[in-house]
Amino acid sequence: MLAMPLDDGAELRALEPWNAEEYLAHIDRSREFIGRYIALADHATDLASARAFLQGYADKALADTGRLYGIWRQGTLVGGVLFRTFDTERQNCELGSWLEESAVGHGLVTRACTMLIDWAVEVRGMHRMEWHVSSANAASINVAKRLGMTLDGVLRESYPHQGVRHDMEIWSVLAPQWRAHRAGTR
């Protein structure tokens, strides 16, 4: 199993269909918290749907159009990061993340996304990395800022979730900006 360390006791690794039971247990532990701003928890309501969701990302990885990684802390799956889209032709991708409430505040998402963006830019030649986030999700907006992203704009009331239409902010960082950001943070 390939694992990339994030900090003491935390690691990033592929989240695959064979992890379905663990993934479902993780979602069940924090379904309400995870689902406040994103529909991720809606895609895993039982073992079959959890496996199907993970298989969808395994298929995306095979097609080179997306990827899904879990964040484990002290051996327990507590969240994840992903390339929701990965367009090698246009050199654009969209990142996303989620965490259980117990894992918030340790910098795990920022460190995991840093690894993903480094790989996307330096290995895969991506030019534009995007971050889509509800304007109400301050924690996720702060991740975008820590990643050196710039607010491109707001899509007003564009995302219906749990009976509420959310404004969605689009943040991005371009490869040259990313390299400068990384040079400044080392």
mmCIF file of C-alpha atoms in Angstrom:
data_model
loop_
_atom_site.group_PDB
_atom_site.id
_atom_site.type_symbol
_atom_site.label_atom_id
_atom_site.label_comp_id
_atom_site.label_asym_id
_atom_site.label_seq_id
_atom_site.Cartn_x
_atom_site.Cartn_y
_atom_site.Cartn_z
ATOM 1 C CA MET A 1 0.000 0.000 0.000
ATOM 2 C CA LEU A 2 1.371 3.374 -0.994
ATOM 3 C CA ALA A 3 0.931 6.027 1.658
ATOM 4 C CA MET A 4 2.170 9.608 1.829
ATOM 5 C CA PRO A 5 2.675 11.024 5.345
ATOM 6 C CA LEU A 6 0.816 14.253 6.189
ATOM 7 C CA ASP A 7 1.929 14.696 9.800
ATOM 8 C CA ASP A 8 2.521 12.586 12.874
ATOM 9 C CA GLY A 9 0.049 9.762 12.553
ATOM 10 C CA ALA A 10 -1.768 10.986 9.423
ATOM 11 C CA GLU A 11 -1.344 9.788 5.864
ATOM 12 C CA LEU A 12 -2.820 10.175 2.419
ATOM 13 C CA ARG A 13 -3.569 7.154 0.262
ATOM 14 C CA ALA A 14 -5.836 6.074 -2.561
ATOM 15 C CA LEU A 15 -9.448 5.520 -1.519
ATOM 16 C CA GLU A 16 -10.638 2.550 -3.549
ATOM 17 C CA PRO A 17 -13.704 0.292 -3.877
ATOM 18 C CA TRP A 18 -12.252 -2.291 -1.488
ATOM 19 C CA ASN A 19 -12.387 0.457 1.206
ATOM 20 C CA ALA A 20 -16.197 0.687 0.898
ATOM 21 C CA GLU A 21 -17.038 -0.611 4.399
ATOM 22 C CA GLU A 22 -14.503 1.701 6.034
ATOM 23 C CA TYR A 23 -15.657 4.612 3.870
ATOM 24 C CA LEU A 24 -19.323 4.039 4.766
ATOM 25 C CA ALA A 25 -18.474 3.841 8.497
ATOM 26 C CA HIS A 26 -16.540 7.117 8.147
ATOM 27 C CA ILE A 27 -19.467 8.840 6.396
ATOM 28 C CA ASP A 28 -21.939 7.462 8.964
ATOM 29 C CA ARG A 29 -19.813 8.836 11.851
ATOM 30 C CA SER A 30 -19.964 12.356 10.468
ATOM 31 C CA ARG A 31 -22.770 12.413 7.909
ATOM 32 C CA GLU A 32 -24.397 15.602 9.185
ATOM 33 C CA PHE A 33 -21.110 17.518 9.528
ATOM 34 C CA ILE A 34 -19.774 16.425 6.133
ATOM 35 C CA GLY A 35 -23.115 17.144 4.462
ATOM 36 C CA ARG A 36 -23.486 20.751 5.631
ATOM 37 C CA TYR A 37 -22.179 22.204 2.345
ATOM 38 C CA ILE A 38 -21.621 19.261 -0.011
ATOM 39 C CA ALA A 39 -23.668 16.292 -1.179
ATOM 40 C CA LEU A 40 -20.863 13.760 -0.653
ATOM 41 C CA ALA A 41 -22.683 11.988 2.179
ATOM 42 C CA ASP A 42 -25.761 11.581 -0.043
ATOM 43 C CA HIS A 43 -23.774 9.266 -2.332
ATOM 44 C CA ALA A 44 -23.039 6.686 0.391
ATOM 45 C CA THR A 45 -26.182 5.581 2.196
ATOM 46 C CA ASP A 46 -25.430 1.853 2.252
ATOM 47 C CA LEU A 47 -22.575 -0.465 1.314
ATOM 48 C CA ALA A 48 -23.646 -0.799 -2.322
ATOM 49 C CA SER A 49 -23.853 2.965 -2.884
ATOM 50 C CA ALA A 50 -20.553 3.552 -1.058
ATOM 51 C CA ARG A 51 -18.864 0.943 -3.239
ATOM 52 C CA ALA A 52 -20.452 2.425 -6.384
ATOM 53 C CA PHE A 53 -19.205 5.916 -5.473
ATOM 54 C CA LEU A 54 -15.665 4.639 -4.906
ATOM 55 C CA GLN A 55 -15.851 2.596 -8.109
ATOM 56 C CA GLY A 56 -16.855 5.729 -10.001
ATOM 57 C CA TYR A 57 -13.609 7.375 -8.904
ATOM 58 C CA ALA A 58 -11.606 4.226 -9.670
ATOM 59 C CA ASP A 59 -13.063 4.439 -13.183
ATOM 60 C CA LYS A 60 -12.150 8.147 -13.352
ATOM 61 C CA ALA A 61 -8.574 7.320 -12.288
ATOM 62 C CA LEU A 62 -8.378 4.675 -15.015
ATOM 63 C CA ALA A 63 -9.655 7.208 -17.576
ATOM 64 C CA ASP A 64 -7.317 9.881 -16.132
ATOM 65 C CA THR A 65 -10.253 12.229 -15.475
ATOM 66 C CA GLY A 66 -10.319 12.300 -11.651
ATOM 67 C CA ARG A 67 -8.839 10.774 -8.515
ATOM 68 C CA LEU A 68 -9.878 10.134 -4.916
ATOM 69 C CA TYR A 69 -7.641 9.932 -1.851
ATOM 70 C CA GLY A 70 -8.453 9.206 1.771
ATOM 71 C CA ILE A 71 -6.910 10.845 4.806
ATOM 72 C CA TRP A 72 -6.212 8.397 7.615
ATOM 73 C CA ARG A 73 -5.275 9.589 11.091
ATOM 74 C CA GLN A 74 -3.973 7.052 13.613
ATOM 75 C CA GLY A 75 -5.232 4.337 11.237
ATOM 76 C CA THR A 76 -8.809 5.683 10.940
ATOM 77 C CA LEU A 77 -10.274 7.178 7.768
ATOM 78 C CA VAL A 78 -11.238 10.761 8.728
ATOM 79 C CA GLY A 79 -11.618 12.537 5.379
ATOM 80 C CA GLY A 80 -10.324 12.893 1.900
ATOM 81 C CA VAL A 81 -9.282 15.011 -1.025
ATOM 82 C CA LEU A 82 -9.964 14.558 -4.685
ATOM 83 C CA PHE A 83 -9.558 15.736 -8.189
ATOM 84 C CA ARG A 84 -13.254 16.070 -8.984
ATOM 85 C CA THR A 85 -12.263 16.828 -12.559
ATOM 86 C CA PHE A 86 -8.900 16.331 -14.255
ATOM 87 C CA ASP A 87 -8.713 17.572 -17.846
ATOM 88 C CA THR A 88 -5.263 16.836 -19.285
ATOM 89 C CA GLU A 89 -6.131 18.295 -22.683
ATOM 90 C CA ARG A 90 -6.983 21.725 -21.274
ATOM 91 C CA GLN A 91 -4.599 21.311 -18.310
ATOM 92 C CA ASN A 92 -7.332 22.236 -15.818
ATOM 93 C CA CYS A 93 -8.501 20.394 -12.723
ATOM 94 C CA GLU A 94 -10.812 20.926 -9.776
ATOM 95 C CA LEU A 95 -9.878 19.860 -6.264
ATOM 96 C CA GLY A 96 -12.203 19.175 -3.380
ATOM 97 C CA SER A 97 -12.068 17.924 0.196
ATOM 98 C CA TRP A 98 -14.022 16.799 3.232
ATOM 99 C CA LEU A 99 -13.251 15.936 6.860
ATOM 100 C CA GLU A 100 -14.934 14.509 9.898
ATOM 101 C CA GLU A 101 -15.398 17.103 12.616
ATOM 102 C CA SER A 102 -12.833 15.313 14.828
ATOM 103 C CA ALA A 103 -10.100 15.904 12.215
ATOM 104 C CA VAL A 104 -10.706 19.628 11.664
ATOM 105 C CA GLY A 105 -8.028 22.108 12.681
ATOM 106 C CA HIS A 106 -4.916 19.992 12.104
ATOM 107 C CA GLY A 107 -4.003 21.275 8.635
ATOM 108 C CA LEU A 108 -4.667 17.899 7.030
ATOM 109 C CA VAL A 109 -6.609 19.208 4.021
ATOM 110 C CA THR A 110 -4.093 21.961 3.298
ATOM 111 C CA ARG A 111 -1.174 19.512 3.418
ATOM 112 C CA ALA A 112 -3.018 16.913 1.330
ATOM 113 C CA CYS A 113 -4.050 19.470 -1.299
ATOM 114 C CA THR A 114 -0.503 20.803 -1.424
ATOM 115 C CA MET A 115 0.656 17.298 -2.361
ATOM 116 C CA LEU A 116 -2.049 17.004 -5.009
ATOM 117 C CA ILE A 117 -1.289 20.382 -6.564
ATOM 118 C CA ASP A 118 2.469 19.713 -6.531
ATOM 119 C CA TRP A 119 1.845 16.459 -8.419
ATOM 120 C CA ALA A 120 -0.662 18.030 -10.816
ATOM 121 C CA VAL A 121 1.673 20.895 -11.722
ATOM 122 C CA GLU A 122 5.100 19.280 -11.640
ATOM 123 C CA VAL A 123 4.296 15.749 -12.835
ATOM 124 C CA ARG A 124 1.147 16.092 -14.932
ATOM 125 C CA GLY A 125 1.650 19.597 -16.326
ATOM 126 C CA MET A 126 -1.637 21.066 -15.116
ATOM 127 C CA HIS A 127 -1.930 24.823 -15.537
ATOM 128 C CA ARG A 128 -5.100 25.757 -13.614
ATOM 129 C CA MET A 129 -6.311 24.252 -10.342
ATOM 130 C CA GLU A 130 -9.798 25.256 -9.172
ATOM 131 C CA TRP A 131 -11.580 25.105 -5.816
ATOM 132 C CA HIS A 132 -15.413 25.428 -5.769
ATOM 133 C CA VAL A 133 -16.882 26.252 -2.378
ATOM 134 C CA SER A 134 -20.101 27.486 -0.815
ATOM 135 C CA SER A 135 -19.727 31.104 0.308
ATOM 136 C CA ALA A 136 -20.968 29.940 3.713
ATOM 137 C CA ASN A 137 -18.096 27.450 4.150
ATOM 138 C CA ALA A 138 -15.456 29.624 5.825
ATOM 139 C CA ALA A 139 -13.144 26.694 6.650
ATOM 140 C CA SER A 140 -12.933 25.626 3.006
ATOM 141 C CA ILE A 141 -12.444 29.216 1.835
ATOM 142 C CA ASN A 142 -9.540 29.468 4.265
ATOM 143 C CA VAL A 143 -7.975 26.366 2.703
ATOM 144 C CA ALA A 144 -8.166 28.032 -0.719
ATOM 145 C CA LYS A 145 -6.422 31.102 0.724
ATOM 146 C CA ARG A 146 -3.700 28.979 2.383
ATOM 147 C CA LEU A 147 -3.135 27.300 -0.994
ATOM 148 C CA GLY A 148 -2.423 30.710 -2.526
ATOM 149 C CA MET A 149 -5.593 30.705 -4.603
ATOM 150 C CA THR A 150 -7.349 33.800 -5.924
ATOM 151 C CA LEU A 151 -11.109 34.341 -5.850
ATOM 152 C CA ASP A 152 -12.225 34.354 -9.491
ATOM 153 C CA GLY A 153 -15.877 35.058 -8.821
ATOM 154 C CA VAL A 154 -19.141 34.035 -7.220
ATOM 155 C CA LEU A 155 -21.915 32.082 -8.915
ATOM 156 C CA ARG A 156 -24.907 33.465 -7.054
ATOM 157 C CA GLU A 157 -27.418 30.887 -5.792
ATOM 158 C CA SER A 158 -26.063 28.316 -8.248
ATOM 159 C CA TYR A 159 -25.853 25.269 -5.974
ATOM 160 C CA PRO A 160 -29.057 23.847 -4.499
ATOM 161 C CA HIS A 161 -28.227 21.749 -1.431
ATOM 162 C CA GLN A 162 -30.592 20.592 1.315
ATOM 163 C CA GLY A 163 -33.342 22.939 0.202
ATOM 164 C CA VAL A 164 -31.111 26.036 0.143
ATOM 165 C CA ARG A 165 -29.527 27.680 -2.887
ATOM 166 C CA HIS A 166 -25.878 28.419 -2.069
ATOM 167 C CA ASP A 167 -23.628 31.013 -3.649
ATOM 168 C CA MET A 168 -20.589 29.158 -4.995
ATOM 169 C CA GLU A 169 -17.193 30.798 -4.986
ATOM 170 C CA ILE A 170 -14.644 29.775 -7.609
ATOM 171 C CA TRP A 171 -11.033 30.026 -6.456
ATOM 172 C CA SER A 172 -8.013 29.122 -8.558
ATOM 173 C CA VAL A 173 -4.264 29.040 -8.707
ATOM 174 C CA LEU A 174 -2.249 28.914 -11.927
ATOM 175 C CA ALA A 175 0.945 26.883 -12.230
ATOM 176 C CA PRO A 176 3.303 29.906 -12.188
ATOM 177 C CA GLN A 177 1.474 31.319 -9.139
ATOM 178 C CA TRP A 178 1.665 27.913 -7.448
ATOM 179 C CA ARG A 179 5.403 27.690 -7.982
ATOM 180 C CA ALA A 180 5.864 31.203 -6.568
ATOM 181 C CA HIS A 181 3.596 30.365 -3.610
ATOM 182 C CA ARG A 182 5.557 27.190 -2.874
ATOM 183 C CA ALA A 183 8.874 29.049 -3.144
ATOM 184 C CA GLY A 184 7.581 31.568 -0.615
ATOM 185 C CA THR A 185 6.340 28.926 1.863
ATOM 186 C CA ARG A 186 9.480 26.800 1.997
#
